[in-house]
mmCIF file of C-alpha atoms in Angstrom:
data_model
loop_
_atom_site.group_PDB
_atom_site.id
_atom_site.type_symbol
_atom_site.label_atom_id
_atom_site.label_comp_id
_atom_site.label_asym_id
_atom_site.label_seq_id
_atom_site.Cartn_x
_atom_site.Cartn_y
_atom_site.Cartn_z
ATOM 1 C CA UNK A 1 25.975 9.134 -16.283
ATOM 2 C CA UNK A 2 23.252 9.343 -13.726
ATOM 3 C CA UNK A 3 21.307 6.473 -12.989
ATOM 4 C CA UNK A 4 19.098 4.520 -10.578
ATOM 5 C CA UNK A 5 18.933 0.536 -11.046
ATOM 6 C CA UNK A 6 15.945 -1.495 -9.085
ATOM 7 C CA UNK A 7 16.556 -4.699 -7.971
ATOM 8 C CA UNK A 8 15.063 -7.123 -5.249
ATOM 9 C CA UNK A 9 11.476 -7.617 -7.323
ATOM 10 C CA UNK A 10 9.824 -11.401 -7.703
ATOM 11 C CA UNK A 11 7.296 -13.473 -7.045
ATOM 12 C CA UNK A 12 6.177 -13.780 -3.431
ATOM 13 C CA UNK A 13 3.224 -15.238 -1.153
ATOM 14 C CA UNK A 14 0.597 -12.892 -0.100
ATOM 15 C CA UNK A 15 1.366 -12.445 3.497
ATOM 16 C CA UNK A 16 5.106 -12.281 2.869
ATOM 17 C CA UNK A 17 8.355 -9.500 3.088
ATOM 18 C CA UNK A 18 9.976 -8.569 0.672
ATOM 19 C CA UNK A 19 13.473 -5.670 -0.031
ATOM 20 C CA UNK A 20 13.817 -3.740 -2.428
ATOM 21 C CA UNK A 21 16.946 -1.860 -3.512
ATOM 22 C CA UNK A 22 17.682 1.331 -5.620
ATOM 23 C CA UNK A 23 21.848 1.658 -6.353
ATOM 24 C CA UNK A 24 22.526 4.881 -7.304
ATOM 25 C CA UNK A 25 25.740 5.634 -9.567
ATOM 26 C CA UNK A 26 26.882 9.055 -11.153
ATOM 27 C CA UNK A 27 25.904 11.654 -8.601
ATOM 28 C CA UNK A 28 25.906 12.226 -4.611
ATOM 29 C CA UNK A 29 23.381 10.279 -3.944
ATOM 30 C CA UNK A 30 23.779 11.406 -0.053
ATOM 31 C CA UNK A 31 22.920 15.042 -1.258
ATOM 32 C CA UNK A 32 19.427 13.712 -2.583
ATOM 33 C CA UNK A 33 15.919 12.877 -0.838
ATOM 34 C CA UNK A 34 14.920 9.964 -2.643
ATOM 35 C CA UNK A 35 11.326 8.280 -3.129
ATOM 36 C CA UNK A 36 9.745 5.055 -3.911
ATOM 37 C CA UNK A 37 6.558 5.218 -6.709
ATOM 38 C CA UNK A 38 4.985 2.337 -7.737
ATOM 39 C CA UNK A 39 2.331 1.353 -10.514
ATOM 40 C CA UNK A 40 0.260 -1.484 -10.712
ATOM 41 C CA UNK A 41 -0.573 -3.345 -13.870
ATOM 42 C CA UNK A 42 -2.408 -0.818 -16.387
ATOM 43 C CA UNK A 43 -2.826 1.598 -13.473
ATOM 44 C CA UNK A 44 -1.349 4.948 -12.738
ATOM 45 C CA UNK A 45 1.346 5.980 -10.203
ATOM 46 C CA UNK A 46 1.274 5.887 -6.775
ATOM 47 C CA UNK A 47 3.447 7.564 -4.976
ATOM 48 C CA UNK A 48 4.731 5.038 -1.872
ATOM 49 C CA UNK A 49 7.265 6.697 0.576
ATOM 50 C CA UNK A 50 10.457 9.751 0.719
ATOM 51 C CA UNK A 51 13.404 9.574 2.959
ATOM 52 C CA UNK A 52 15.427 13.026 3.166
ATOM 53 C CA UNK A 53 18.930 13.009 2.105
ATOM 54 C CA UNK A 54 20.251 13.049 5.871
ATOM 55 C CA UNK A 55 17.632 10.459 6.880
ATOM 56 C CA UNK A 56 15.892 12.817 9.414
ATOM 57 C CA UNK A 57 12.386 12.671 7.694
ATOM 58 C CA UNK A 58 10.782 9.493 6.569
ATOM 59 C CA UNK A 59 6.915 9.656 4.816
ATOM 60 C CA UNK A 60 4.575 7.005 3.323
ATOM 61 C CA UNK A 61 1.716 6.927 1.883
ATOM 62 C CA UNK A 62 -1.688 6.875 4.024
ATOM 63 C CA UNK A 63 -2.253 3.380 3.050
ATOM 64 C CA UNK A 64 0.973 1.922 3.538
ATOM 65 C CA UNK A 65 1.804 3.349 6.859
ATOM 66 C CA UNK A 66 3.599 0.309 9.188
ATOM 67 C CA UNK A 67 4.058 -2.637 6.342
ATOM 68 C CA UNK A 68 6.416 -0.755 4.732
ATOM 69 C CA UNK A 69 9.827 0.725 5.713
ATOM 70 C CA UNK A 70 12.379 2.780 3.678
ATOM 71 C CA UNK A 71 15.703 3.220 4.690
ATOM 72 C CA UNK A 72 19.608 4.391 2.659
ATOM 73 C CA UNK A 73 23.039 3.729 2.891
ATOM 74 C CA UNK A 74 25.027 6.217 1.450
ATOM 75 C CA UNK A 75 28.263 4.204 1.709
ATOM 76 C CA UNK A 76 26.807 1.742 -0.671
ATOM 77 C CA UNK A 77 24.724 4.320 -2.855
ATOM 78 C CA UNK A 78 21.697 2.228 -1.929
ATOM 79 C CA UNK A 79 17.884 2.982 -0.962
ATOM 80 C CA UNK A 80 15.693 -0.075 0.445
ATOM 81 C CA UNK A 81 12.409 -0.172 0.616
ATOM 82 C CA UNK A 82 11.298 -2.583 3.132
ATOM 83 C CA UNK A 83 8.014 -4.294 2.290
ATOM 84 C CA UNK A 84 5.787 -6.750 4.930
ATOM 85 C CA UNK A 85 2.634 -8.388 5.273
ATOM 86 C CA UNK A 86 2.714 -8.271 1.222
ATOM 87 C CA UNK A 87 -1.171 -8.396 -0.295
ATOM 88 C CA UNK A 88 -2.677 -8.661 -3.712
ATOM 89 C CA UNK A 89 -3.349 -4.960 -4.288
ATOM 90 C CA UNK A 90 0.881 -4.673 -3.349
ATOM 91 C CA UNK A 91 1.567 -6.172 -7.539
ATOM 92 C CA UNK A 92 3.449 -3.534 -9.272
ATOM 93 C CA UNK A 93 6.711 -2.333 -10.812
ATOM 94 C CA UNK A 94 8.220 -0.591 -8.072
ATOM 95 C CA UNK A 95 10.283 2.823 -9.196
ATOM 96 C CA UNK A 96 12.713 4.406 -7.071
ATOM 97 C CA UNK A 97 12.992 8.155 -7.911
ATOM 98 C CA UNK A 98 15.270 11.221 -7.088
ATOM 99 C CA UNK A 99 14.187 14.688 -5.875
ATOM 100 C CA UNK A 100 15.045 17.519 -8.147
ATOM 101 C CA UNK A 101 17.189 19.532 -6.056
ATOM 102 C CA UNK A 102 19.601 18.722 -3.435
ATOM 103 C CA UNK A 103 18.549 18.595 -0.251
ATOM 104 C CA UNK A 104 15.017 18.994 -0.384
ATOM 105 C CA UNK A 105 11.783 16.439 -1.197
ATOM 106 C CA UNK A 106 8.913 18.482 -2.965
ATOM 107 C CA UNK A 107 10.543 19.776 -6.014
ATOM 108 C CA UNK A 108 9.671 17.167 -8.607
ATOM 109 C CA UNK A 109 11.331 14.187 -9.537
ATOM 110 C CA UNK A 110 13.727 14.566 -12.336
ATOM 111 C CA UNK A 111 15.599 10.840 -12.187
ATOM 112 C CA UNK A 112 13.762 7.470 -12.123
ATOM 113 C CA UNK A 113 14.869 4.152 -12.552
ATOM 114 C CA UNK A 114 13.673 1.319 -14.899
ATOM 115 C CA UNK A 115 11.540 -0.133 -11.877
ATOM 116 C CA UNK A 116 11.634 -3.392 -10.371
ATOM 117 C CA UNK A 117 8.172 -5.866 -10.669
ATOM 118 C CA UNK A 118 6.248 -6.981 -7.507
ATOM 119 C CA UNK A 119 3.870 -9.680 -8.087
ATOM 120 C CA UNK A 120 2.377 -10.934 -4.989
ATOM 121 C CA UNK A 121 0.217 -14.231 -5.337
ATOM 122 C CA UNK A 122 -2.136 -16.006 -3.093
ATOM 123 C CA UNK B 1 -7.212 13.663 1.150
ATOM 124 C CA UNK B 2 -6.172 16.158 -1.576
ATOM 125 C CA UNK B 3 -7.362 15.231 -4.815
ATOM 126 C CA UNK B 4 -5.720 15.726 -9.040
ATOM 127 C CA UNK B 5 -8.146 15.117 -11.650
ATOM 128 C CA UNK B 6 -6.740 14.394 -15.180
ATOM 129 C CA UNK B 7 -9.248 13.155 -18.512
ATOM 130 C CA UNK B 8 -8.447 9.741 -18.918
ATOM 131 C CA UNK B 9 -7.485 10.442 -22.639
ATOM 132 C CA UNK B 10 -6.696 12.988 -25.283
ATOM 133 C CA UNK B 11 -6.420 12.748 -29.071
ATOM 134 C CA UNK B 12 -5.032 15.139 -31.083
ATOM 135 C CA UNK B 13 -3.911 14.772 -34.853
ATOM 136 C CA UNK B 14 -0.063 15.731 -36.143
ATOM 137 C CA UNK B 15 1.208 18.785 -36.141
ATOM 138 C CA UNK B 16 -2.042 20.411 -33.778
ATOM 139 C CA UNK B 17 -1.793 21.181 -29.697
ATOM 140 C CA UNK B 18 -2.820 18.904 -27.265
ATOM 141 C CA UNK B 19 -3.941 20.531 -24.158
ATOM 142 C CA UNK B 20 -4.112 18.333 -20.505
ATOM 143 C CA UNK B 21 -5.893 19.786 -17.502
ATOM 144 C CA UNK B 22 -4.778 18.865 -13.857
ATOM 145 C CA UNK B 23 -7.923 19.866 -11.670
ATOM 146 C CA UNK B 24 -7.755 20.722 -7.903
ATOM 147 C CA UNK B 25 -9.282 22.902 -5.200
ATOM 148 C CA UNK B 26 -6.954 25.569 -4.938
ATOM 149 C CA UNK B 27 -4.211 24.493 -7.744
ATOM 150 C CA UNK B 28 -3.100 27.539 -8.234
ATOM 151 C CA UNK B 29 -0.853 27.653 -5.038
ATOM 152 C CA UNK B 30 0.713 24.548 -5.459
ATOM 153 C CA UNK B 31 3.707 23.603 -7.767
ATOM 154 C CA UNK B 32 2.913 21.119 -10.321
ATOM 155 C CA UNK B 33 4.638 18.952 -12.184
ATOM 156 C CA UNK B 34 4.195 16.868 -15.339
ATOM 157 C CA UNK B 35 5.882 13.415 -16.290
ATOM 158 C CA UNK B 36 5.745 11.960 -19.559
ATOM 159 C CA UNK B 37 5.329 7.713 -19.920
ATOM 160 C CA UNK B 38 6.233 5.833 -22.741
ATOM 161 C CA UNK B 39 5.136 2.207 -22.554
ATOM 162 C CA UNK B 40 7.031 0.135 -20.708
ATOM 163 C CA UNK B 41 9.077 3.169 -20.066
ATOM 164 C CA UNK B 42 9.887 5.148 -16.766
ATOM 165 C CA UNK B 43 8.235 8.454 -16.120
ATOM 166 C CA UNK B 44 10.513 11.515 -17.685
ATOM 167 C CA UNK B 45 9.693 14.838 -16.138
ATOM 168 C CA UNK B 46 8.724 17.322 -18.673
ATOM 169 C CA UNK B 47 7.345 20.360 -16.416
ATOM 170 C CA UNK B 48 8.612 21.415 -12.916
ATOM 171 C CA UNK B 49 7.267 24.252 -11.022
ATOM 172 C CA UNK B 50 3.912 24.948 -13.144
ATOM 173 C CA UNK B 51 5.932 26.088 -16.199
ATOM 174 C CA UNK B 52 9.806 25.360 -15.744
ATOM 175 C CA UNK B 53 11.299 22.917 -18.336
ATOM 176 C CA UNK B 54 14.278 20.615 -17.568
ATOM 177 C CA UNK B 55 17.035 20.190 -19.831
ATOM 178 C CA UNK B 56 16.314 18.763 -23.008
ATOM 179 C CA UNK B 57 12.904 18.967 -22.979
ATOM 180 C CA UNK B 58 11.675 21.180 -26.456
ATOM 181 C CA UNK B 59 10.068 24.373 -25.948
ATOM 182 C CA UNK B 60 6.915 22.916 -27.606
ATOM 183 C CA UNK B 61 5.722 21.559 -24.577
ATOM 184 C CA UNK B 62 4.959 23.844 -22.024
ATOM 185 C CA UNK B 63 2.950 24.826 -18.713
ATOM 186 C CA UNK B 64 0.488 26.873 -16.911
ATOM 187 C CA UNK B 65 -1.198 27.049 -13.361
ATOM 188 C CA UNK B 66 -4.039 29.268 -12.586
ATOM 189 C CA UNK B 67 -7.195 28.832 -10.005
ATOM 190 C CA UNK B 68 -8.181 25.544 -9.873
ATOM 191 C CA UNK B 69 -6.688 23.778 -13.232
ATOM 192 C CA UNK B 70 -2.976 23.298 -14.208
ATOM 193 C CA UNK B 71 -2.551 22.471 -18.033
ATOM 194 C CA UNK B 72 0.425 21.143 -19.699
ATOM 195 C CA UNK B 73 0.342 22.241 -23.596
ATOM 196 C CA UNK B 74 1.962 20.336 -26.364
ATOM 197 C CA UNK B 75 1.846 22.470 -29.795
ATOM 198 C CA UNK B 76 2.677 20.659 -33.163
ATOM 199 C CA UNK B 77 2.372 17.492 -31.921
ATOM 200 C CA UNK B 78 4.031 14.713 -32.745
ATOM 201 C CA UNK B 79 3.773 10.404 -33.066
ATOM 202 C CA UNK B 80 6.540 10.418 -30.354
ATOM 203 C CA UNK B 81 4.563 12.772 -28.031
ATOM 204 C CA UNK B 82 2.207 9.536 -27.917
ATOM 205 C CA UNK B 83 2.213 8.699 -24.193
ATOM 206 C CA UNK B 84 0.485 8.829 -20.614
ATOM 207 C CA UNK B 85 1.138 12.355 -18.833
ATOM 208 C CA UNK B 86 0.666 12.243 -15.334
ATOM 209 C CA UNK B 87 0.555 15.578 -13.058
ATOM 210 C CA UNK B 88 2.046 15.668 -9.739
ATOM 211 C CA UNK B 89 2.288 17.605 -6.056
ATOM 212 C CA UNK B 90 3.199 18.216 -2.947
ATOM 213 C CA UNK B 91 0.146 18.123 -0.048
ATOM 214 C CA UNK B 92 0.753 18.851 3.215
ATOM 215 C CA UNK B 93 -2.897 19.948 4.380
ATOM 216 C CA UNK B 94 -3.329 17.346 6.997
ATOM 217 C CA UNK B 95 -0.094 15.337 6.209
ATOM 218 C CA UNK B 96 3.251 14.859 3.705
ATOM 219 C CA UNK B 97 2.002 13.267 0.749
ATOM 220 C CA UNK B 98 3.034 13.122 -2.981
ATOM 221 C CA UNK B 99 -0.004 13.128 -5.267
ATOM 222 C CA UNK B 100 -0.499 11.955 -8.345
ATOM 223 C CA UNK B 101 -2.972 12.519 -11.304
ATOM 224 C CA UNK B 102 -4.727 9.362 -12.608
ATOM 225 C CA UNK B 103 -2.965 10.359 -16.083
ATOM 226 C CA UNK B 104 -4.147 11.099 -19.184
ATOM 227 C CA UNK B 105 -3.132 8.821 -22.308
ATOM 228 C CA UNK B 106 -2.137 11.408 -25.428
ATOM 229 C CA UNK B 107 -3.209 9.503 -28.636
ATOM 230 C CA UNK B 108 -1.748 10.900 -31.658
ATOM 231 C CA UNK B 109 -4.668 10.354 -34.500
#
């Protein structure tokens, strides 16, 4: 069936990098724009950054623009999310999170993974 | 920035309908979506497009957009429609962003 698995979360030093990965299994993942959302302890979600399915478009959040970096490859059904200069405010689960329709990004998000956790200490 | 304004909670008892706003300037032309969050859970979309429902999602919840308020609408609730619902959209005013409601937790009295 269709799924997305996050992997790559820990513990890390403030001031640290750290990837995180999204494997996609069950559909063409290369068809898809897929997003990062994250959500930090008791909080709501935030949404963090999109990549179009052909890689051409790339947006973050406001806030996150130039510490973070999200990049796919389709051979290996995988989505990164590239995150440096890790602070405090950065603790969350981490979702990855597939556009509703092929080939576009605004239509809703109709397949999440379980999330991965982010805990960043000082 | 663009903002989404959701009541932090709702209670309803069994079997009545639960009503949860979305405000914004302007609402109306933008498509909104809903997700449904189960502790511990991941977000499940329940409402695409204002008022579309994916597969497998029951025809008791539903959704509406007009002026300045989207609400999603949950008739004869139930203990399992206990959750946080969080409305969503696309902005591209001054740049691409995906927005987010601060959610509203649905207690079922």
């Amino acid at each position: 069936q269709e799924q997305l698995v996050e992997s790559g979360g820990g513990v890390v030093q403030s001031g640290r990098s750290l990837r995180l990965n999204c494997e996609a299994s069950g559909f063409s993942f290369e068809s898809y724009g897929m997003h990062w959302v994250r959500q930090a302890p008791g909080k709501g979600l935030e949404w963090v950054a999109v990549m179009s399915y052909d890689g051409s478009k790339k947006f973050y959040a406001e806030s996150l623009k130039g510490r973070f970096t999200i990049s796919r490859d389709d051979a290996k059904k995988t989505l990164f999310l590239e995150m440096n200069s890790l602070r405090g405010e950065d603790t969350a689960v981490y979702f990855c999170a597939r556009n509703r329709l092929r080939g576009r990004l605004v239509d809703g998000f109709d397949l999440w993974g379980r999330g991965t956790r982010v805990t960043v200490s000082s | 920035s663009y903002v989404l304004t959701q009541p932090p909670s709702v209670s309803v008892a069994p079997g009545q309908t639960a009503n949860i706003t979305c405000g914004g300037p302007g609402i109306e032309t933008k498509s909104v979506h809903w997700y449904q969050q189960r502790p511990g859970q991941a977000p499940v979309l329940v409402i695409y497009d204002d008022f579309a429902r994916p597969t497998g999602i029951p025809e008791r919840i539903s959704g509406s957009n007009s002026g300045n308020t989207a609400t999603l609408t949950i008739t004869r609730v139930e203990a399992g429609d206990e959750a946080d619902y969080f409305c969503q959209v696309w902005d591209n005013h001054i740049d691409q962003s995906w927005l987010f409601g601060g959610g509203t937790k649905l207690t079922v009295l």
